[in-house]
Coordinates of C-alpha atoms and ligand atoms in Angstrom, one line a residue:
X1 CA -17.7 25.3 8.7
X2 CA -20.8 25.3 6.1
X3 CA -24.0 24.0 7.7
X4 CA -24.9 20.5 6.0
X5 CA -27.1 20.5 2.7
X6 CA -27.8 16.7 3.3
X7 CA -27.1 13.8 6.0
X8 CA -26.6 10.2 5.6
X9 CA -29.4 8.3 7.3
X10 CA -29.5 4.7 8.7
X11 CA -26.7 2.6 7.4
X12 CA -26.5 -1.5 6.2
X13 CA -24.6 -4.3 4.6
X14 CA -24.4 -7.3 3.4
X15 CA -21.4 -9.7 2.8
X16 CA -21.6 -13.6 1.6
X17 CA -21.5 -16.8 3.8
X18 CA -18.6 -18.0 1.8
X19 CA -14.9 -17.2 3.8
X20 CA -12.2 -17.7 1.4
X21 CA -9.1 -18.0 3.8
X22 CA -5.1 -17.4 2.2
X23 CA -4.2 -21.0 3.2
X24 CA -7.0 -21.8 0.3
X25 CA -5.4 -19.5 -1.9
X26 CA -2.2 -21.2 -1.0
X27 CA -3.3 -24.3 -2.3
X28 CA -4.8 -22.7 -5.6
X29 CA -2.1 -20.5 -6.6
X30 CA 1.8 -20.0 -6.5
X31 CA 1.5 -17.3 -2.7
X32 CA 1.3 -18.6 0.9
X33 CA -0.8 -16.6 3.8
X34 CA 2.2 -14.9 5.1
X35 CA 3.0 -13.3 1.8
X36 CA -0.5 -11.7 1.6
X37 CA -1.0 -10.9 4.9
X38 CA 2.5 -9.2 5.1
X39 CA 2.2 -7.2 1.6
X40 CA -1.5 -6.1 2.3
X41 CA -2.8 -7.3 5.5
X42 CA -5.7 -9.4 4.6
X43 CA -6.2 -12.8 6.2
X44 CA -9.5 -13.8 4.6
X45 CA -12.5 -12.2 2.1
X46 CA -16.0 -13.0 1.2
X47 CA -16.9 -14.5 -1.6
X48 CA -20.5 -14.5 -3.3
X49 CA -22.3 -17.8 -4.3
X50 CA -24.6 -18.4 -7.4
X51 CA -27.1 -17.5 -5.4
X52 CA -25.3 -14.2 -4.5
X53 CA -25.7 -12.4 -6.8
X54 CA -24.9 -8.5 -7.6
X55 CA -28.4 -7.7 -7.0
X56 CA -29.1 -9.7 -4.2
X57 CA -26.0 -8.2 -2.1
X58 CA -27.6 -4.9 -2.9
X59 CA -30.9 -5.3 -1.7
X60 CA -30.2 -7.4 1.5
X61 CA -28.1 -3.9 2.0
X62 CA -30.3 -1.8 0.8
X63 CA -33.7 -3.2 3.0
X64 CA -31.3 -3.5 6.1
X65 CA -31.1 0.5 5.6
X66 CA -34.6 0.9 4.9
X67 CA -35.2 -1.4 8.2
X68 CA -32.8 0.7 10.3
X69 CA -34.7 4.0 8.9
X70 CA -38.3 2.9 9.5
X71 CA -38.5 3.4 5.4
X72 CA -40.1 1.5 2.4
X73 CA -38.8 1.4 -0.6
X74 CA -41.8 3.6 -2.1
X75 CA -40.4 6.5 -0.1
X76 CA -37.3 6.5 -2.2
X77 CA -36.9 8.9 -5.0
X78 CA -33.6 8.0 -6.8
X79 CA -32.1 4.7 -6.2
X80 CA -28.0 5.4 -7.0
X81 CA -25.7 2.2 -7.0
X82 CA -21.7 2.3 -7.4
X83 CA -20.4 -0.9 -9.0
X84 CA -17.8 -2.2 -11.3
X85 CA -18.9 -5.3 -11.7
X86 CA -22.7 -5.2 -12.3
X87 CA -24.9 -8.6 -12.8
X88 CA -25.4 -7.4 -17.0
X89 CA -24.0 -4.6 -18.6
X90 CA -27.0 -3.2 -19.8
X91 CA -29.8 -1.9 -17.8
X92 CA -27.9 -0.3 -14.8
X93 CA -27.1 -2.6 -11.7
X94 CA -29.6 0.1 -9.8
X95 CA -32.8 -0.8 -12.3
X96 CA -32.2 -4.6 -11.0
X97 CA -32.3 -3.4 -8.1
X98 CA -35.2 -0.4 -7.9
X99 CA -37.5 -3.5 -9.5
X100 CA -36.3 -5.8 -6.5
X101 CA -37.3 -3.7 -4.4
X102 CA -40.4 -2.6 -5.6
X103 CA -38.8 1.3 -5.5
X104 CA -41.5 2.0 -7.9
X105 CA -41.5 5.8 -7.1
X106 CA -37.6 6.1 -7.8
X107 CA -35.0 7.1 -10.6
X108 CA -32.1 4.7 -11.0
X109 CA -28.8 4.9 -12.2
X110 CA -24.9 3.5 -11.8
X111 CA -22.1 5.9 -10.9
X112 CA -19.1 4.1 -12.1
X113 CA -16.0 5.3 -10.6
X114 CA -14.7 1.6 -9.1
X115 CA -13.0 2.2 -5.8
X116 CA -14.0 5.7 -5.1
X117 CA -17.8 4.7 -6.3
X118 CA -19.5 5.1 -2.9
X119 CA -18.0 8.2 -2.5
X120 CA -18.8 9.8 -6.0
X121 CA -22.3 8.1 -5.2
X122 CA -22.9 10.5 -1.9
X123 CA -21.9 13.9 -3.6
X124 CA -24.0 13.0 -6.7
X125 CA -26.8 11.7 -3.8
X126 CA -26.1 15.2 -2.1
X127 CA -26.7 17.1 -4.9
X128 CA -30.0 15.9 -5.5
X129 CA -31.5 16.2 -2.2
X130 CA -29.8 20.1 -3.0
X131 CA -31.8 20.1 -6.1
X132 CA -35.2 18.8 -4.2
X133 CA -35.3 16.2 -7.0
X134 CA -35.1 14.1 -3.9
X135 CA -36.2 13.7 -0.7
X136 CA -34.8 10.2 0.1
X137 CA -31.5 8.9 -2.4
X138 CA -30.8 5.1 -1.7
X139 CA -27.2 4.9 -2.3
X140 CA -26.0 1.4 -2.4
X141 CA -22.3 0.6 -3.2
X142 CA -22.3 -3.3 -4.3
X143 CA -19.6 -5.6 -5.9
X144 CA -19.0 -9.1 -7.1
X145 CA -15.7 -8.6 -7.7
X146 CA -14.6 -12.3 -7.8
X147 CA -16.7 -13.2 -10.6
X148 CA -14.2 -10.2 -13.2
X149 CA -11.4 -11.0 -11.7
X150 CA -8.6 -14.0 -13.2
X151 CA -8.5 -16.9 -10.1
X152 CA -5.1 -18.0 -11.9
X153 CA -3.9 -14.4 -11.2
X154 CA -1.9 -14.4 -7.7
X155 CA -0.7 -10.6 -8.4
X156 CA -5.2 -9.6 -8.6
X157 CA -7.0 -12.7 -7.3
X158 CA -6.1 -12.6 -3.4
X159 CA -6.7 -9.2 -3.2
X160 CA -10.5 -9.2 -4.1
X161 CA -13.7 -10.1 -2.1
X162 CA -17.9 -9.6 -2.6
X163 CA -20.0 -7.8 -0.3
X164 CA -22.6 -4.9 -0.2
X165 CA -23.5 -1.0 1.6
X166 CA -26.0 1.1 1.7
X167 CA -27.3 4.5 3.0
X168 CA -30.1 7.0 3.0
X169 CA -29.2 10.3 1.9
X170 CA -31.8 12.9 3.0
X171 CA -31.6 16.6 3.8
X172 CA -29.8 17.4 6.9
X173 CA -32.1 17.9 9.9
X174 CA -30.1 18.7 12.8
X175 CA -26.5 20.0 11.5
X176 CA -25.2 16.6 10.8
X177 CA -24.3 15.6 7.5
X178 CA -21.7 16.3 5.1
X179 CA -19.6 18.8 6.0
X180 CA -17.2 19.0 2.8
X181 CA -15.9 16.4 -0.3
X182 CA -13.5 16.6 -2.9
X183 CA -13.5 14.3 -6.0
X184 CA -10.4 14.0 -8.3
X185 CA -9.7 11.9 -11.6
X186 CA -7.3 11.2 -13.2
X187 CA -8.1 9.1 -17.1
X188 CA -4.0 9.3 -18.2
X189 CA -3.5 6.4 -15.9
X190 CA -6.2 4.1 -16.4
X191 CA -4.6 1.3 -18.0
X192 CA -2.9 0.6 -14.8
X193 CA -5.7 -0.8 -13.5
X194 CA -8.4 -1.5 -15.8
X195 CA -10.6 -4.8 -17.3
X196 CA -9.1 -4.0 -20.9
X197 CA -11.9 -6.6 -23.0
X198 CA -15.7 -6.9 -23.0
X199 CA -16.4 -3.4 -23.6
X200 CA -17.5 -1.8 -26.9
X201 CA -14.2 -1.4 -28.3
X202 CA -13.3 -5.2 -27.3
X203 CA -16.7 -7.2 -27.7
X204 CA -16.1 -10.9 -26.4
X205 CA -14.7 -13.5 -28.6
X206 CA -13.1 -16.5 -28.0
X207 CA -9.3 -15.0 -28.0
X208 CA -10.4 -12.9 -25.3
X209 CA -11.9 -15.3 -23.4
X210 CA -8.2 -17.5 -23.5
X211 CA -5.9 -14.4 -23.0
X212 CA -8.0 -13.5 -19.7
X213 CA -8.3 -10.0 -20.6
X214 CA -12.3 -9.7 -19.9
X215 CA -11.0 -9.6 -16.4
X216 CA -9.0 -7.1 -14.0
X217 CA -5.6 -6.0 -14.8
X218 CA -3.4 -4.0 -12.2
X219 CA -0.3 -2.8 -12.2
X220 CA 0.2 -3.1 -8.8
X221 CA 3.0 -1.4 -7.6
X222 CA 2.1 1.7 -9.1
X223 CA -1.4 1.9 -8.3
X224 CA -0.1 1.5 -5.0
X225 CA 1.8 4.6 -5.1
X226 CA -0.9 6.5 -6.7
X227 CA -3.3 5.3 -3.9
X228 CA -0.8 6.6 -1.2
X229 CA 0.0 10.1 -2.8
X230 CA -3.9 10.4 -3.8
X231 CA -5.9 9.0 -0.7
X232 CA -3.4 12.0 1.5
X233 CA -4.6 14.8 -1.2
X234 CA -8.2 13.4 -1.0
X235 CA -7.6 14.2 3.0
X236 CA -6.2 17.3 2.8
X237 CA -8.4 18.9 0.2
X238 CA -11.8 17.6 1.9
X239 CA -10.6 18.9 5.1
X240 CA -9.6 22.1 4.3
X241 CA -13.0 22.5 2.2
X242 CA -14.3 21.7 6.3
X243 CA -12.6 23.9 7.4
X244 CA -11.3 21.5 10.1
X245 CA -7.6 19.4 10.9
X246 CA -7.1 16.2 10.6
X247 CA -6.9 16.1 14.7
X248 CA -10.9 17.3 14.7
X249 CA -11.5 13.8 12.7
X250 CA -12.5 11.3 15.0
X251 CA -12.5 7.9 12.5
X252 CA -11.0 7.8 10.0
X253 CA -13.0 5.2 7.3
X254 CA -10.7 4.7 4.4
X255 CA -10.8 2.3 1.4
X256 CA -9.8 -1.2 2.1
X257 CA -7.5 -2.0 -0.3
X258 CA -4.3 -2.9 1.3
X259 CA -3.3 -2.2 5.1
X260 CA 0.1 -0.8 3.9
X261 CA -1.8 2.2 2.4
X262 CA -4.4 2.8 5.0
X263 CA -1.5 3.1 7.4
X264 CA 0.4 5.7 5.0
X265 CA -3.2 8.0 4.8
X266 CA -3.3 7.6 8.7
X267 CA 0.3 8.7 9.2
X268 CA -0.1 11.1 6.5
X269 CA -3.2 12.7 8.3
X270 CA -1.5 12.3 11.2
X271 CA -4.2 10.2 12.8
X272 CA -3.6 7.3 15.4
X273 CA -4.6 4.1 13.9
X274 CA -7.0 3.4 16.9
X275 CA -8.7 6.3 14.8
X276 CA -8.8 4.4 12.0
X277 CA -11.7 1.5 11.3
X278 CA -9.9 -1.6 9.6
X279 CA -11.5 -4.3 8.1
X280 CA -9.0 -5.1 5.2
X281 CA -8.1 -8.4 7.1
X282 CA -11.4 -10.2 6.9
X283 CA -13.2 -8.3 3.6
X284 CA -9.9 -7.9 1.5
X285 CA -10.8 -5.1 -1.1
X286 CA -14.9 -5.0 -2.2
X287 CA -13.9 -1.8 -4.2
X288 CA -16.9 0.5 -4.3
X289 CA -18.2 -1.3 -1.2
X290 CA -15.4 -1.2 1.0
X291 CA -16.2 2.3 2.8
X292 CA -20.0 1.7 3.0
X293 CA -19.6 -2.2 4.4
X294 CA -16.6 -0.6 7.1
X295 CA -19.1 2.2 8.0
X296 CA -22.1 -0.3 8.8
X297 CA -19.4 -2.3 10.7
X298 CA -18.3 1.0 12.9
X299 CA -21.9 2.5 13.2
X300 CA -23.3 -1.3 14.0
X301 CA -19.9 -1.9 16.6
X302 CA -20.3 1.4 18.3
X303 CA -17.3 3.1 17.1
X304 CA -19.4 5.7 15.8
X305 CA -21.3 7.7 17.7
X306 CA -23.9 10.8 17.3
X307 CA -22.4 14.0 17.1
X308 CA -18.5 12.4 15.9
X309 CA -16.7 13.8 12.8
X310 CA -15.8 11.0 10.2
X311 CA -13.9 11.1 7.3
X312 CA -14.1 8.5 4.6
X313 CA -11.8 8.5 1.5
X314 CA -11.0 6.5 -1.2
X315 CA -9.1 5.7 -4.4
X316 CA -9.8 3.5 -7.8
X317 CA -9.6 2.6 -11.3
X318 CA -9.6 5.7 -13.2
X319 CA -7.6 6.4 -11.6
X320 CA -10.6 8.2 -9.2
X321 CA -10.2 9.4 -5.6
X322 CA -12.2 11.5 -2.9
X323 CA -12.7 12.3 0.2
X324 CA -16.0 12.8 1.8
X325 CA -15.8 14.8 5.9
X326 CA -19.3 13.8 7.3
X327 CA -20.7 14.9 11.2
X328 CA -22.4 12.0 12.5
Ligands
UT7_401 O1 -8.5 -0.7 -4.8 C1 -7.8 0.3 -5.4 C2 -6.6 0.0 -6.1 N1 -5.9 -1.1 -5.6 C3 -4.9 -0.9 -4.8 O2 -4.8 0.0 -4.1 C4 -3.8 -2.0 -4.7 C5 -2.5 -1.4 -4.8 N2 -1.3 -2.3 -4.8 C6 -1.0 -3.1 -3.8 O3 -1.7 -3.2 -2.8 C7 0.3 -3.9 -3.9 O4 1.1 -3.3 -4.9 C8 0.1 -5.4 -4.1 C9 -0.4 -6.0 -2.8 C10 -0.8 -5.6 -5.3 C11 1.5 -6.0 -4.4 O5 2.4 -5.8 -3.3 P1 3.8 -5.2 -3.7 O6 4.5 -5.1 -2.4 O7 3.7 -4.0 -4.5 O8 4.4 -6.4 -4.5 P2 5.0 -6.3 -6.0 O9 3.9 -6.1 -7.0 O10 6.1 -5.4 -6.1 O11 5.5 -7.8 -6.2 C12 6.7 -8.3 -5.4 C13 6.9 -9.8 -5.7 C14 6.9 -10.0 -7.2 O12 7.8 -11.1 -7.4 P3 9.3 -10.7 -8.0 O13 9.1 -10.0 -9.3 O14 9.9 -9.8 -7.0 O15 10.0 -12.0 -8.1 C15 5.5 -10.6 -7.5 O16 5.5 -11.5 -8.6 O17 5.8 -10.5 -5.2 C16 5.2 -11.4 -6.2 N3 3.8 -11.6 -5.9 C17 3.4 -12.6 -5.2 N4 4.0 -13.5 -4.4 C18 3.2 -14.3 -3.7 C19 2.8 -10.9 -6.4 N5 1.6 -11.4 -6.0 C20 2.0 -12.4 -5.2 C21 1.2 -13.3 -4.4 N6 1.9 -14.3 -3.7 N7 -0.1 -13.3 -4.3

């Protein structure tokens, strides 16, 4: 087992007021409660205001980390943020946010990699505290998923929330950190899931506008056999990288997407699910926020203590996926 290059430091999160329950949903849209909570396992999700914004999810996140760390922001050196559905397309979601802060000694960037973005976010974190460009990387993963995605859309709208997490990456100090990570891609496939207008090759007009494709389009059953077969690779690779088996993992943080395929990755694994952290049922799927909101959850609720192994894993648009095996 390698010794850690870099740790992740302090944890925080941030999720809207607004709880959109399926009975709600029932009364917008052709689906009852008892079809989604059977086909995915989510009961409820969050859902961001006006005043919510992108940015403002972020930095509640991000200055809950920088509380729990004794920090300021003027001790952060890159600023990295994993989104798919930024405030403006142009600058990055993390420049918002690095001006919000007042992170005025920082670089700032997006990683876009949609589901998997928190976990791209801490290897591309990792590597710069390896590169001493870094001491301190804020890496926030933050999405306002329900402001892309098509509210007349029953196969995509009840699966989405908002909501916002954040970590310090920092060179490891006492053997914790990250242990091993695979990342994987996969670009064949991306029009199974995939916001196909708005881009550069699909500027906005009106016809886009009325045939809804400015927002998310998934091929559902699919991607859900892609997440299955991917999330267990993801496992594997990242824990043979540790050197470890899956039995040496004590939680298991995987993406929240659908309950269906965290119980496949546990099984897969062969991990208990009271080794997995679930909150699918009352965030449905923030995307790139998923992981980092569950780990604030589990590090905030106890369930993770110094000196446990954790293994976080994820899978998006991209299709992307990784795995990330992290000593607390
Ligand atoms: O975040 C990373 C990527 N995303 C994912 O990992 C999500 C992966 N996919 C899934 O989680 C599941 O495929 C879904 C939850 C999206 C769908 O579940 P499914 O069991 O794969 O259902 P399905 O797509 O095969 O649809 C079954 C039926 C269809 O009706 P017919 O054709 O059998 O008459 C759908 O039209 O369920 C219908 N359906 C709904 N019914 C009620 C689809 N959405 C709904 C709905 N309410 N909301």
């Amino acid at each position: 087992m390698r010794r850690p290059i870099a740790e992740l430091w302090g944890t925080g999160s941030y999720t809207p007021k607004r709880v959109l329950t399926n009975d709600e949903f029932s009364k917008m849209l052709d689906t009852s409660d008892q079809w989604i909570r059977e086909r995915t396992g989510i009961r409820e999700r969050r859902v961001a205001g006006a005043d919510e914004s992108n940015a403002c999810m972020a930095k509640a996140a991000a200055e809950q980390v920088l509380a729990d760390t004794e920090l300021t922001a003027l001790d952060v050196q890159a600023v990295v943020v994993a989104t798919c559905s930024p405030d403006r397309l142009l600058p990055s979601q993390a420049c918002d946010l690095q001006a919000i802060l007042g992170a005025k000694n920082a670089a700032a960037f997006d990683v876009g990699a949609a589901c998997t973005g928190f976990l791209y976010a801490l290897n591309v974190a990792e590597g710069l505290v390896a590169a001493e460009q870094a001491e301190h990387v804020l890496v926030v993963a933050s999405e306002k998923l329900t402001s892309i995605m098509d509210w007349t859309d029953r196969t995509t709208a009840v699966l989405f929330g908002d909501g916002a997490g954040a970590t310090i990456v920092r060179r490891g100090t006492t053997g914790r950190g990250i242990l091993s990570s695979y990342m994987k891609s996969d670009g064949t496939l991306a029009e199974l899931l995939y916001r196909p207008g708005g881009g550069a090759a699909h500027p906005p007009d009106e016809a886009l506008l009325k045939d809804h494709s400015y927002y998310i389009k998934m091929a559902g059953r699919e991607v859900f056999k892609a997440a299955v077969l991917s999330m267990a690779d993801a496992c594997d690779k990242a824990l043979a990288r540790a050197g470890l088996a899956a039995g040496d993992i004590d939680l298991l943080i995987p993406h929240q997407a659908n309950i269906r395929i965290i119980e496949a990755t546990a099984k897969h694994a062969g991990l208990p699910m009271d080794k997995v952290y679930v909150n699918v049922d009352r965030f449905g799927n923030t995307s790139a926020a998923s992981v980092a909101i569950a780990l604030d959850e589990a590090v905030r609720c106890g369930r993770v203590q110094p000196g446990m192994k954790l293994m976080f894993c994820a899978f998006g648009a991209g299709f992307t996926w990784a795995s990330t095996v992290v000593q607390w």
